[in-house]
N, CA, C and O atoms as a Maestro MAE file, in Angstrom:
{
 s_m_m2io_version
 :::
 2.0.0
}

f_m_ct {
 s_m_title
 :::
 protein
 m_atom[276] {
  # First column is atom index #
  i_m_mmod_type
  r_m_x_coord
  r_m_y_coord
  r_m_z_coord
  i_m_residue_number
  s_m_chain_name
  s_m_pdb_residue_name
  s_m_pdb_atom_name
  i_m_atomic_number
  :::
  1 25 -1.870 -18.425 -95.156 1 A "MET " " N  " 7
  2 3 -0.465 -18.737 -95.283 1 A "MET " " CA " 6
  3 2 0.209 -18.847 -93.924 1 A "MET " " C  " 6
  4 15 1.124 -19.654 -93.757 1 A "MET " " O  " 8
  5 25 -0.222 -18.055 -92.952 2 A "ALA " " N  " 7
  6 3 0.373 -18.116 -91.621 2 A "ALA " " CA " 6
  7 2 0.069 -19.446 -90.942 2 A "ALA " " C  " 6
  8 15 0.887 -19.944 -90.168 2 A "ALA " " O  " 8
  9 25 -1.103 -20.030 -91.224 3 A "ASP " " N  " 7
  10 3 -1.448 -21.325 -90.636 3 A "ASP " " CA " 6
  11 2 -0.544 -22.429 -91.156 3 A "ASP " " C  " 6
  12 15 -0.209 -23.352 -90.415 3 A "ASP " " O  " 8
  13 25 -0.159 -22.350 -92.377 4 A "ILE " " N  " 7
  14 3 0.713 -23.376 -92.961 4 A "ILE " " CA " 6
  15 2 2.108 -23.282 -92.357 4 A "ILE " " C  " 6
  16 15 2.731 -24.314 -92.105 4 A "ILE " " O  " 8
  17 25 2.614 -22.084 -92.118 5 A "ALA " " N  " 7
  18 3 3.964 -21.896 -91.582 5 A "ALA " " CA " 6
  19 2 4.059 -22.342 -90.126 5 A "ALA " " C  " 6
  20 15 5.121 -22.788 -89.691 5 A "ALA " " O  " 8
  21 25 2.979 -22.231 -89.368 6 A "LEU " " N  " 7
  22 3 3.036 -22.557 -87.952 6 A "LEU " " CA " 6
  23 2 2.616 -23.992 -87.646 6 A "LEU " " C  " 6
  24 15 2.746 -24.433 -86.504 6 A "LEU " " O  " 8
  25 25 2.124 -24.720 -88.622 7 A "GLU " " N  " 7
  26 3 1.669 -26.085 -88.387 7 A "GLU " " CA " 6
  27 2 2.866 -27.030 -88.281 7 A "GLU " " C  " 6
  28 15 3.715 -27.041 -89.173 7 A "GLU " " O  " 8
  29 25 2.951 -27.821 -87.211 8 A "PRO " " N  " 7
  30 3 4.097 -28.731 -87.085 8 A "PRO " " CA " 6
  31 2 4.000 -29.891 -88.083 8 A "PRO " " C  " 6
  32 15 2.918 -30.417 -88.345 8 A "PRO " " O  " 8
  33 25 5.135 -30.265 -88.619 9 A "HIS " " N  " 7
  34 3 5.182 -31.354 -89.591 9 A "HIS " " CA " 6
  35 2 5.319 -32.706 -88.908 9 A "HIS " " C  " 6
  36 15 4.759 -33.701 -89.370 9 A "HIS " " O  " 8
  37 25 6.055 -32.742 -87.821 10 A "VAL " " N  " 7
  38 3 6.317 -33.999 -87.131 10 A "VAL " " CA " 6
  39 2 5.939 -33.823 -85.661 10 A "VAL " " C  " 6
  40 15 6.296 -32.820 -85.042 10 A "VAL " " O  " 8
  41 25 5.236 -34.770 -85.119 11 A "ARG " " N  " 7
  42 3 4.897 -34.731 -83.700 11 A "ARG " " CA " 6
  43 2 6.067 -35.287 -82.885 11 A "ARG " " C  " 6
  44 15 6.656 -36.297 -83.268 11 A "ARG " " O  " 8
  45 25 6.411 -34.643 -81.768 12 A "PRO " " N  " 7
  46 3 7.507 -35.164 -80.940 12 A "PRO " " CA " 6
  47 2 7.104 -36.480 -80.278 12 A "PRO " " C  " 6
  48 15 5.959 -36.663 -79.864 12 A "PRO " " O  " 8
  49 25 8.052 -37.369 -80.190 13 A "ALA " " N  " 7
  50 3 7.814 -38.665 -79.552 13 A "ALA " " CA " 6
  51 2 7.836 -38.493 -78.037 13 A "ALA " " C  " 6
  52 15 8.617 -37.689 -77.529 13 A "ALA " " O  " 8
  53 25 7.004 -39.223 -77.305 14 A "PRO " " N  " 7
  54 3 7.043 -39.136 -75.839 14 A "PRO " " CA " 6
  55 2 8.356 -39.699 -75.294 14 A "PRO " " C  " 6
  56 15 8.923 -40.642 -75.847 14 A "PRO " " O  " 8
  57 25 8.822 -39.104 -74.204 15 A "LEU " " N  " 7
  58 3 10.060 -39.563 -73.582 15 A "LEU " " CA " 6
  59 2 9.794 -40.838 -72.784 15 A "LEU " " C  " 6
  60 15 8.863 -40.880 -71.980 15 A "LEU " " O  " 8
  61 25 10.591 -41.863 -72.996 16 A "PRO " " N  " 7
  62 3 10.412 -43.093 -72.214 16 A "PRO " " CA " 6
  63 2 10.986 -42.925 -70.806 16 A "PRO " " C  " 6
  64 15 12.202 -42.832 -70.633 16 A "PRO " " O  " 8
  65 25 10.123 -42.886 -69.820 17 A "VAL " " N  " 7
  66 3 10.542 -42.659 -68.436 17 A "VAL " " CA " 6
  67 2 11.436 -43.792 -67.948 17 A "VAL " " C  " 6
  68 15 12.353 -43.556 -67.162 17 A "VAL " " O  " 8
  69 25 11.186 -45.008 -68.398 18 A "GLY " " N  " 7
  70 3 11.997 -46.151 -67.969 18 A "GLY " " CA " 6
  71 2 13.455 -46.045 -68.382 18 A "GLY " " C  " 6
  72 15 14.332 -46.575 -67.700 18 A "GLY " " O  " 8
  73 25 13.722 -45.368 -69.484 19 A "GLU " " N  " 7
  74 3 15.110 -45.193 -69.936 19 A "GLU " " CA " 6
  75 2 15.777 -43.992 -69.274 19 A "GLU " " C  " 6
  76 15 16.998 -43.970 -69.118 19 A "GLU " " O  " 8
  77 25 14.996 -43.006 -68.890 20 A "ILE " " N  " 7
  78 3 15.561 -41.793 -68.299 20 A "ILE " " CA " 6
  79 2 15.765 -41.925 -66.794 20 A "ILE " " C  " 6
  80 15 16.672 -41.303 -66.240 20 A "ILE " " O  " 8
  81 25 14.946 -42.715 -66.132 21 A "MET " " N  " 7
  82 3 14.974 -42.794 -64.671 21 A "MET " " CA " 6
  83 2 16.333 -43.204 -64.097 21 A "MET " " C  " 6
  84 15 16.777 -42.569 -63.141 21 A "MET " " O  " 8
  85 25 17.021 -44.225 -64.619 22 A "PRO " " N  " 7
  86 3 18.334 -44.557 -64.040 22 A "PRO " " CA " 6
  87 2 19.334 -43.403 -64.139 22 A "PRO " " C  " 6
  88 15 20.115 -43.179 -63.214 22 A "PRO " " O  " 8
  89 25 19.313 -42.674 -65.248 23 A "TRP " " N  " 7
  90 3 20.223 -41.542 -65.395 23 A "TRP " " CA " 6
  91 2 19.840 -40.408 -64.468 23 A "TRP " " C  " 6
  92 15 20.715 -39.710 -63.954 23 A "TRP " " O  " 8
  93 25 18.549 -40.208 -64.244 24 A "ALA " " N  " 7
  94 3 18.106 -39.168 -63.324 24 A "ALA " " CA " 6
  95 2 18.515 -39.492 -61.891 24 A "ALA " " C  " 6
  96 15 18.933 -38.602 -61.150 24 A "ALA " " O  " 8
  97 25 18.399 -40.756 -61.496 25 A "VAL " " N  " 7
  98 3 18.821 -41.169 -60.150 25 A "VAL " " CA " 6
  99 2 20.328 -41.008 -60.002 25 A "VAL " " C  " 6
  100 15 20.799 -40.526 -58.972 25 A "VAL " " O  " 8
  101 25 21.083 -41.403 -61.012 26 A "PHE " " N  " 7
  102 3 22.542 -41.260 -60.975 26 A "PHE " " CA " 6
  103 2 22.945 -39.791 -60.862 26 A "PHE " " C  " 6
  104 15 23.809 -39.444 -60.058 26 A "PHE " " O  " 8
  105 25 22.321 -38.930 -61.666 27 A "ALA " " N  " 7
  106 3 22.641 -37.501 -61.611 27 A "ALA " " CA " 6
  107 2 22.262 -36.911 -60.256 27 A "ALA " " C  " 6
  108 15 22.979 -36.056 -59.735 27 A "ALA " " O  " 8
  109 25 21.150 -37.352 -59.679 28 A "GLY " " N  " 7
  110 3 20.751 -36.873 -58.362 28 A "GLY " " CA " 6
  111 2 21.739 -37.264 -57.283 28 A "GLY " " C  " 6
  112 15 22.052 -36.460 -56.405 28 A "GLY " " O  " 8
  113 25 22.238 -38.499 -57.339 29 A "LEU " " N  " 7
  114 3 23.235 -38.941 -56.357 29 A "LEU " " CA " 6
  115 2 24.538 -38.172 -56.494 29 A "LEU " " C  " 6
  116 15 25.142 -37.788 -55.493 29 A "LEU " " O  " 8
  117 25 24.974 -37.945 -57.726 30 A "VAL " " N  " 7
  118 3 26.199 -37.174 -57.945 30 A "VAL " " CA " 6
  119 2 26.029 -35.750 -57.423 30 A "VAL " " C  " 6
  120 15 26.944 -35.207 -56.804 30 A "VAL " " O  " 8
  121 25 24.876 -35.144 -57.665 31 A "LEU " " N  " 7
  122 3 24.636 -33.795 -57.162 31 A "LEU " " CA " 6
  123 2 24.570 -33.748 -55.635 31 A "LEU " " C  " 6
  124 15 25.051 -32.792 -55.027 31 A "LEU " " O  " 8
  125 25 23.978 -34.771 -55.009 32 A "LEU " " N  " 7
  126 3 23.945 -34.806 -53.546 32 A "LEU " " CA " 6
  127 2 25.339 -34.973 -52.953 32 A "LEU " " C  " 6
  128 15 25.656 -34.359 -51.935 32 A "LEU " " O  " 8
  129 25 26.168 -35.792 -53.574 33 A "ILE " " N  " 7
  130 3 27.545 -35.960 -53.100 33 A "ILE " " CA " 6
  131 2 28.317 -34.654 -53.262 33 A "ILE " " C  " 6
  132 15 29.056 -34.251 -52.363 33 A "ILE " " O  " 8
  133 25 28.147 -33.994 -54.404 34 A "ALA " " N  " 7
  134 3 28.822 -32.707 -54.611 34 A "ALA " " CA " 6
  135 2 28.338 -31.672 -53.595 34 A "ALA " " C  " 6
  136 15 29.138 -30.902 -53.063 34 A "ALA " " O  " 8
  137 25 27.038 -31.652 -53.329 35 A "LEU " " N  " 7
  138 3 26.498 -30.718 -52.338 35 A "LEU " " CA " 6
  139 2 27.061 -30.994 -50.952 35 A "LEU " " C  " 6
  140 15 27.342 -30.059 -50.203 35 A "LEU " " O  " 8
  141 25 27.228 -32.272 -50.600 36 A "TYR " " N  " 7
  142 3 27.818 -32.597 -49.300 36 A "TYR " " CA " 6
  143 2 29.248 -32.056 -49.214 36 A "TYR " " C  " 6
  144 15 29.612 -31.404 -48.236 36 A "TYR " " O  " 8
  145 25 30.047 -32.327 -50.232 37 A "PHE " " N  " 7
  146 3 31.438 -31.907 -50.168 37 A "PHE " " CA " 6
  147 2 31.576 -30.392 -50.175 37 A "PHE " " C  " 6
  148 15 32.487 -29.852 -49.547 37 A "PHE " " O  " 8
  149 25 30.685 -29.699 -50.876 38 A "ILE " " N  " 7
  150 3 30.772 -28.239 -50.907 38 A "ILE " " CA " 6
  151 2 30.249 -27.636 -49.609 38 A "ILE " " C  " 6
  152 15 30.795 -26.644 -49.126 38 A "ILE " " O  " 8
  153 25 29.202 -28.222 -49.039 39 A "SER " " N  " 7
  154 3 28.560 -27.560 -47.904 39 A "SER " " CA " 6
  155 2 28.973 -28.088 -46.539 39 A "SER " " C  " 6
  156 15 29.140 -27.291 -45.616 39 A "SER " " O  " 8
  157 25 29.147 -29.394 -46.367 40 A "ALA " " N  " 7
  158 3 29.276 -29.942 -45.020 40 A "ALA " " CA " 6
  159 2 30.614 -30.623 -44.727 40 A "ALA " " C  " 6
  160 15 30.846 -31.022 -43.586 40 A "ALA " " O  " 8
  161 25 31.476 -30.766 -45.687 41 A "GLU " " N  " 7
  162 3 32.754 -31.451 -45.440 41 A "GLU " " CA " 6
  163 2 33.705 -30.485 -44.733 41 A "GLU " " C  " 6
  164 15 34.642 -29.957 -45.331 41 A "GLU " " O  " 8
  165 25 33.440 -30.272 -43.461 42 A "ASP " " N  " 7
  166 3 34.268 -29.373 -42.670 42 A "ASP " " CA " 6
  167 2 33.909 -29.560 -41.201 42 A "ASP " " C  " 6
  168 15 32.739 -29.477 -40.828 42 A "ASP " " O  " 8
  169 25 34.884 -29.803 -40.395 43 A "GLY " " N  " 7
  170 3 34.646 -29.856 -38.962 43 A "GLY " " CA " 6
  171 2 34.071 -31.175 -38.478 43 A "GLY " " C  " 6
  172 15 34.606 -32.235 -38.801 43 A "GLY " " O  " 8
  173 25 32.986 -31.131 -37.704 44 A "ALA " " N  " 7
  174 3 32.438 -32.301 -37.031 44 A "ALA " " CA " 6
  175 2 31.868 -33.333 -37.997 44 A "ALA " " C  " 6
  176 15 31.859 -34.522 -37.679 44 A "ALA " " O  " 8
  177 25 31.395 -32.915 -39.158 45 A "THR " " N  " 7
  178 3 30.794 -33.864 -40.102 45 A "THR " " CA " 6
  179 2 31.767 -34.335 -41.170 45 A "THR " " C  " 6
  180 15 31.347 -34.955 -42.147 45 A "THR " " O  " 8
  181 25 33.048 -34.059 -41.011 46 A "ALA " " N  " 7
  182 3 34.033 -34.411 -42.034 46 A "ALA " " CA " 6
  183 2 34.245 -35.917 -42.098 46 A "ALA " " C  " 6
  184 15 34.419 -36.575 -41.072 46 A "ALA " " O  " 8
  185 25 34.228 -36.454 -43.311 47 A "LEU " " N  " 7
  186 3 34.505 -37.875 -43.517 47 A "LEU " " CA " 6
  187 2 35.995 -38.144 -43.664 47 A "LEU " " C  " 6
  188 15 36.460 -39.247 -43.380 47 A "LEU " " O  " 8
  189 25 36.741 -37.143 -44.103 48 A "PHE " " N  " 7
  190 3 38.168 -37.295 -44.336 48 A "PHE " " CA " 6
  191 2 38.937 -36.397 -43.391 48 A "PHE " " C  " 6
  192 15 38.542 -35.256 -43.151 48 A "PHE " " O  " 8
  193 25 40.036 -36.908 -42.852 49 A "SER " " N  " 7
  194 3 40.839 -36.101 -41.936 49 A "SER " " CA " 6
  195 2 41.658 -35.085 -42.723 49 A "SER " " C  " 6
  196 15 41.932 -35.268 -43.909 49 A "SER " " O  " 8
  197 25 42.034 -34.031 -42.049 50 A "GLY " " N  " 7
  198 3 42.795 -32.970 -42.710 50 A "GLY " " CA " 6
  199 2 41.857 -31.984 -43.375 50 A "GLY " " C  " 6
  200 15 40.646 -32.197 -43.435 50 A "GLY " " O  " 8
  201 25 42.421 -30.927 -43.861 51 A "GLY " " N  " 7
  202 3 41.604 -29.884 -44.468 51 A "GLY " " CA " 6
  203 2 41.778 -29.775 -45.964 51 A "GLY " " C  " 6
  204 15 41.514 -28.720 -46.541 51 A "GLY " " O  " 8
  205 25 42.223 -30.853 -46.611 52 A "TYR " " N  " 7
  206 3 42.516 -30.770 -48.040 52 A "TYR " " CA " 6
  207 2 41.261 -30.529 -48.878 52 A "TYR " " C  " 6
  208 15 41.281 -29.701 -49.788 52 A "TYR " " O  " 8
  209 25 40.192 -31.225 -48.591 53 A "ILE " " N  " 7
  210 3 38.967 -31.052 -49.361 53 A "ILE " " CA " 6
  211 2 38.376 -29.680 -49.092 53 A "ILE " " C  " 6
  212 15 37.882 -29.023 -50.009 53 A "ILE " " O  " 8
  213 25 38.426 -29.242 -47.837 54 A "HIS " " N  " 7
  214 3 37.926 -27.916 -47.495 54 A "HIS " " CA " 6
  215 2 38.683 -26.839 -48.260 54 A "HIS " " C  " 6
  216 15 38.072 -25.927 -48.817 54 A "HIS " " O  " 8
  217 25 39.988 -26.936 -48.289 55 A "GLU " " N  " 7
  218 3 40.790 -25.923 -48.978 55 A "GLU " " CA " 6
  219 2 40.591 -25.985 -50.488 55 A "GLU " " C  " 6
  220 15 40.626 -24.951 -51.156 55 A "GLU " " O  " 8
  221 25 40.385 -27.179 -51.036 56 A "PHE " " N  " 7
  222 3 40.178 -27.322 -52.478 56 A "PHE " " CA " 6
  223 2 38.852 -26.692 -52.903 56 A "PHE " " C  " 6
  224 15 38.765 -26.113 -53.986 56 A "PHE " " O  " 8
  225 25 37.826 -26.796 -52.071 57 A "LEU " " N  " 7
  226 3 36.495 -26.288 -52.400 57 A "LEU " " CA " 6
  227 2 36.186 -24.948 -51.734 57 A "LEU " " C  " 6
  228 15 35.044 -24.490 -51.774 57 A "LEU " " O  " 8
  229 25 37.177 -24.323 -51.132 58 A "HIS " " N  " 7
  230 3 36.975 -23.134 -50.326 58 A "HIS " " CA " 6
  231 2 36.342 -21.984 -51.106 58 A "HIS " " C  " 6
  232 15 35.358 -21.409 -50.640 58 A "HIS " " O  " 8
  233 25 36.863 -21.636 -52.259 59 A "ASP " " N  " 7
  234 3 36.330 -20.505 -53.012 59 A "ASP " " CA " 6
  235 2 34.935 -20.810 -53.556 59 A "ASP " " C  " 6
  236 15 34.075 -19.930 -53.581 59 A "ASP " " O  " 8
  237 25 34.707 -22.040 -53.988 60 A "GLY " " N  " 7
  238 3 33.376 -22.417 -54.457 60 A "GLY " " CA " 6
  239 2 32.355 -22.367 -53.349 60 A "GLY " " C  " 6
  240 15 31.193 -22.031 -53.580 60 A "GLY " " O  " 8
  241 25 32.779 -22.699 -52.152 61 A "ARG " " N  " 7
  242 3 31.883 -22.642 -50.990 61 A "ARG " " CA " 6
  243 2 31.435 -21.209 -50.746 61 A "ARG " " C  " 6
  244 15 30.251 -20.963 -50.516 61 A "ARG " " O  " 8
  245 25 32.357 -20.269 -50.793 62 A "HIS " " N  " 7
  246 3 31.991 -18.868 -50.595 62 A "HIS " " CA " 6
  247 2 31.163 -18.351 -51.769 62 A "HIS " " C  " 6
  248 15 30.246 -17.555 -51.567 62 A "HIS " " O  " 8
  249 25 31.469 -18.786 -52.983 63 A "LEU " " N  " 7
  250 3 30.725 -18.351 -54.157 63 A "LEU " " CA " 6
  251 2 29.261 -18.776 -54.066 63 A "LEU " " C  " 6
  252 15 28.376 -18.038 -54.499 63 A "LEU " " O  " 8
  253 25 28.996 -19.961 -53.506 64 A "LEU " " N  " 7
  254 3 27.628 -20.446 -53.366 64 A "LEU " " CA " 6
  255 2 26.946 -19.979 -52.094 64 A "LEU " " C  " 6
  256 15 25.770 -20.275 -51.882 64 A "LEU " " O  " 8
  257 25 27.657 -19.258 -51.245 65 A "GLY " " N  " 7
  258 3 27.049 -18.674 -50.058 65 A "GLY " " CA " 6
  259 2 27.119 -19.523 -48.805 65 A "GLY " " C  " 6
  260 15 26.417 -19.234 -47.836 65 A "GLY " " O  " 8
  261 25 27.954 -20.573 -48.791 66 A "PHE " " N  " 7
  262 3 28.116 -21.390 -47.594 66 A "PHE " " CA " 6
  263 2 29.210 -20.808 -46.703 66 A "PHE " " C  " 6
  264 15 30.335 -20.617 -47.166 66 A "PHE " " O  " 8
  265 25 28.910 -20.525 -45.447 67 A "PRO " " N  " 7
  266 3 29.951 -20.019 -44.554 67 A "PRO " " CA " 6
  267 2 30.888 -21.144 -44.125 67 A "PRO " " C  " 6
  268 15 30.468 -22.294 -43.999 67 A "PRO " " O  " 8
  269 25 32.138 -20.813 -43.904 68 A "CYS " " N  " 7
  270 3 33.066 -21.852 -43.451 68 A "CYS " " CA " 6
  271 2 34.082 -21.323 -42.452 68 A "CYS " " C  " 6
  272 15 34.989 -22.064 -42.072 68 A "CYS " " O  " 8
  273 25 33.974 -20.088 -42.013 69 A "HIS " " N  " 7
  274 3 34.938 -19.565 -41.033 69 A "HIS " " CA " 6
  275 2 34.228 -19.244 -39.747 69 A "HIS " " C  " 6
  276 15 34.857 -18.791 -38.791 69 A "HIS " " O  " 8
  :::
 }
 m_bond[275] {
  # First column is bond index #
  i_m_from
  i_m_to
  i_m_order
  :::
  1 1 2 1
  2 2 3 1
  3 3 4 2
  4 3 5 1
  5 5 6 1
  6 6 7 1
  7 7 8 2
  8 7 9 1
  9 9 10 1
  10 10 11 1
  11 11 12 2
  12 11 13 1
  13 13 14 1
  14 14 15 1
  15 15 16 2
  16 15 17 1
  17 17 18 1
  18 18 19 1
  19 19 20 2
  20 19 21 1
  21 21 22 1
  22 22 23 1
  23 23 24 2
  24 23 25 1
  25 25 26 1
  26 26 27 1
  27 27 28 2
  28 27 29 1
  29 29 30 1
  30 30 31 1
  31 31 32 2
  32 31 33 1
  33 33 34 1
  34 34 35 1
  35 35 36 2
  36 35 37 1
  37 37 38 1
  38 38 39 1
  39 39 40 2
  40 39 41 1
  41 41 42 1
  42 42 43 1
  43 43 44 2
  44 43 45 1
  45 45 46 1
  46 46 47 1
  47 47 48 2
  48 47 49 1
  49 49 50 1
  50 50 51 1
  51 51 52 2
  52 51 53 1
  53 53 54 1
  54 54 55 1
  55 55 56 2
  56 55 57 1
  57 57 58 1
  58 58 59 1
  59 59 60 2
  60 59 61 1
  61 61 62 1
  62 62 63 1
  63 63 64 2
  64 63 65 1
  65 65 66 1
  66 66 67 1
  67 67 68 2
  68 67 69 1
  69 69 70 1
  70 70 71 1
  71 71 72 2
  72 71 73 1
  73 73 74 1
  74 74 75 1
  75 75 76 2
  76 75 77 1
  77 77 78 1
  78 78 79 1
  79 79 80 2
  80 79 81 1
  81 81 82 1
  82 82 83 1
  83 83 84 2
  84 83 85 1
  85 85 86 1
  86 86 87 1
  87 87 88 2
  88 87 89 1
  89 89 90 1
  90 90 91 1
  91 91 92 2
  92 91 93 1
  93 93 94 1
  94 94 95 1
  95 95 96 2
  96 95 97 1
  97 97 98 1
  98 98 99 1
  99 99 100 2
  100 99 101 1
  101 101 102 1
  102 102 103 1
  103 103 104 2
  104 103 105 1
  105 105 106 1
  106 106 107 1
  107 107 108 2
  108 107 109 1
  109 109 110 1
  110 110 111 1
  111 111 112 2
  112 111 113 1
  113 113 114 1
  114 114 115 1
  115 115 116 2
  116 115 117 1
  117 117 118 1
  118 118 119 1
  119 119 120 2
  120 119 121 1
  121 121 122 1
  122 122 123 1
  123 123 124 2
  124 123 125 1
  125 125 126 1
  126 126 127 1
  127 127 128 2
  128 127 129 1
  129 129 130 1
  130 130 131 1
  131 131 132 2
  132 131 133 1
  133 133 134 1
  134 134 135 1
  135 135 136 2
  136 135 137 1
  137 137 138 1
  138 138 139 1
  139 139 140 2
  140 139 141 1
  141 141 142 1
  142 142 143 1
  143 143 144 2
  144 143 145 1
  145 145 146 1
  146 146 147 1
  147 147 148 2
  148 147 149 1
  149 149 150 1
  150 150 151 1
  151 151 152 2
  152 151 153 1
  153 153 154 1
  154 154 155 1
  155 155 156 2
  156 155 157 1
  157 157 158 1
  158 158 159 1
  159 159 160 2
  160 159 161 1
  161 161 162 1
  162 162 163 1
  163 163 164 2
  164 163 165 1
  165 165 166 1
  166 166 167 1
  167 167 168 2
  168 167 169 1
  169 169 170 1
  170 170 171 1
  171 171 172 2
  172 171 173 1
  173 173 174 1
  174 174 175 1
  175 175 176 2
  176 175 177 1
  177 177 178 1
  178 178 179 1
  179 179 180 2
  180 179 181 1
  181 181 182 1
  182 182 183 1
  183 183 184 2
  184 183 185 1
  185 185 186 1
  186 186 187 1
  187 187 188 2
  188 187 189 1
  189 189 190 1
  190 190 191 1
  191 191 192 2
  192 191 193 1
  193 193 194 1
  194 194 195 1
  195 195 196 2
  196 195 197 1
  197 197 198 1
  198 198 199 1
  199 199 200 2
  200 199 201 1
  201 201 202 1
  202 202 203 1
  203 203 204 2
  204 203 205 1
  205 205 206 1
  206 206 207 1
  207 207 208 2
  208 207 209 1
  209 209 210 1
  210 210 211 1
  211 211 212 2
  212 211 213 1
  213 213 214 1
  214 214 215 1
  215 215 216 2
  216 215 217 1
  217 217 218 1
  218 218 219 1
  219 219 220 2
  220 219 221 1
  221 221 222 1
  222 222 223 1
  223 223 224 2
  224 223 225 1
  225 225 226 1
  226 226 227 1
  227 227 228 2
  228 227 229 1
  229 229 230 1
  230 230 231 1
  231 231 232 2
  232 231 233 1
  233 233 234 1
  234 234 235 1
  235 235 236 2
  236 235 237 1
  237 237 238 1
  238 238 239 1
  239 239 240 2
  240 239 241 1
  241 241 242 1
  242 242 243 1
  243 243 244 2
  244 243 245 1
  245 245 246 1
  246 246 247 1
  247 247 248 2
  248 247 249 1
  249 249 250 1
  250 250 251 1
  251 251 252 2
  252 251 253 1
  253 253 254 1
  254 254 255 1
  255 255 256 2
  256 255 257 1
  257 257 258 1
  258 258 259 1
  259 259 260 2
  260 259 261 1
  261 261 262 1
  262 262 263 1
  263 263 264 2
  264 263 265 1
  265 265 266 1
  266 266 267 1
  267 267 268 2
  268 267 269 1
  269 269 270 1
  270 270 271 1
  271 271 272 2
  272 271 273 1
  273 273 274 1
  274 274 275 1
  275 275 276 2
  :::
 }
}
């Protein structure tokens, strides 16, 4: 009886890599952009003038362990 309960009824379909790859690349780019703004958008490597982005992400930067002072 235990063999019947543990036997799968339906086999999972394989994931189509061709359909997932564009979304994976997009998610990777978004994560890299977010990582840049959280970690390096301050001082010499800043793309935007002023400290608005730094101040907006300041607490998140400290929460993730990035120094900024």
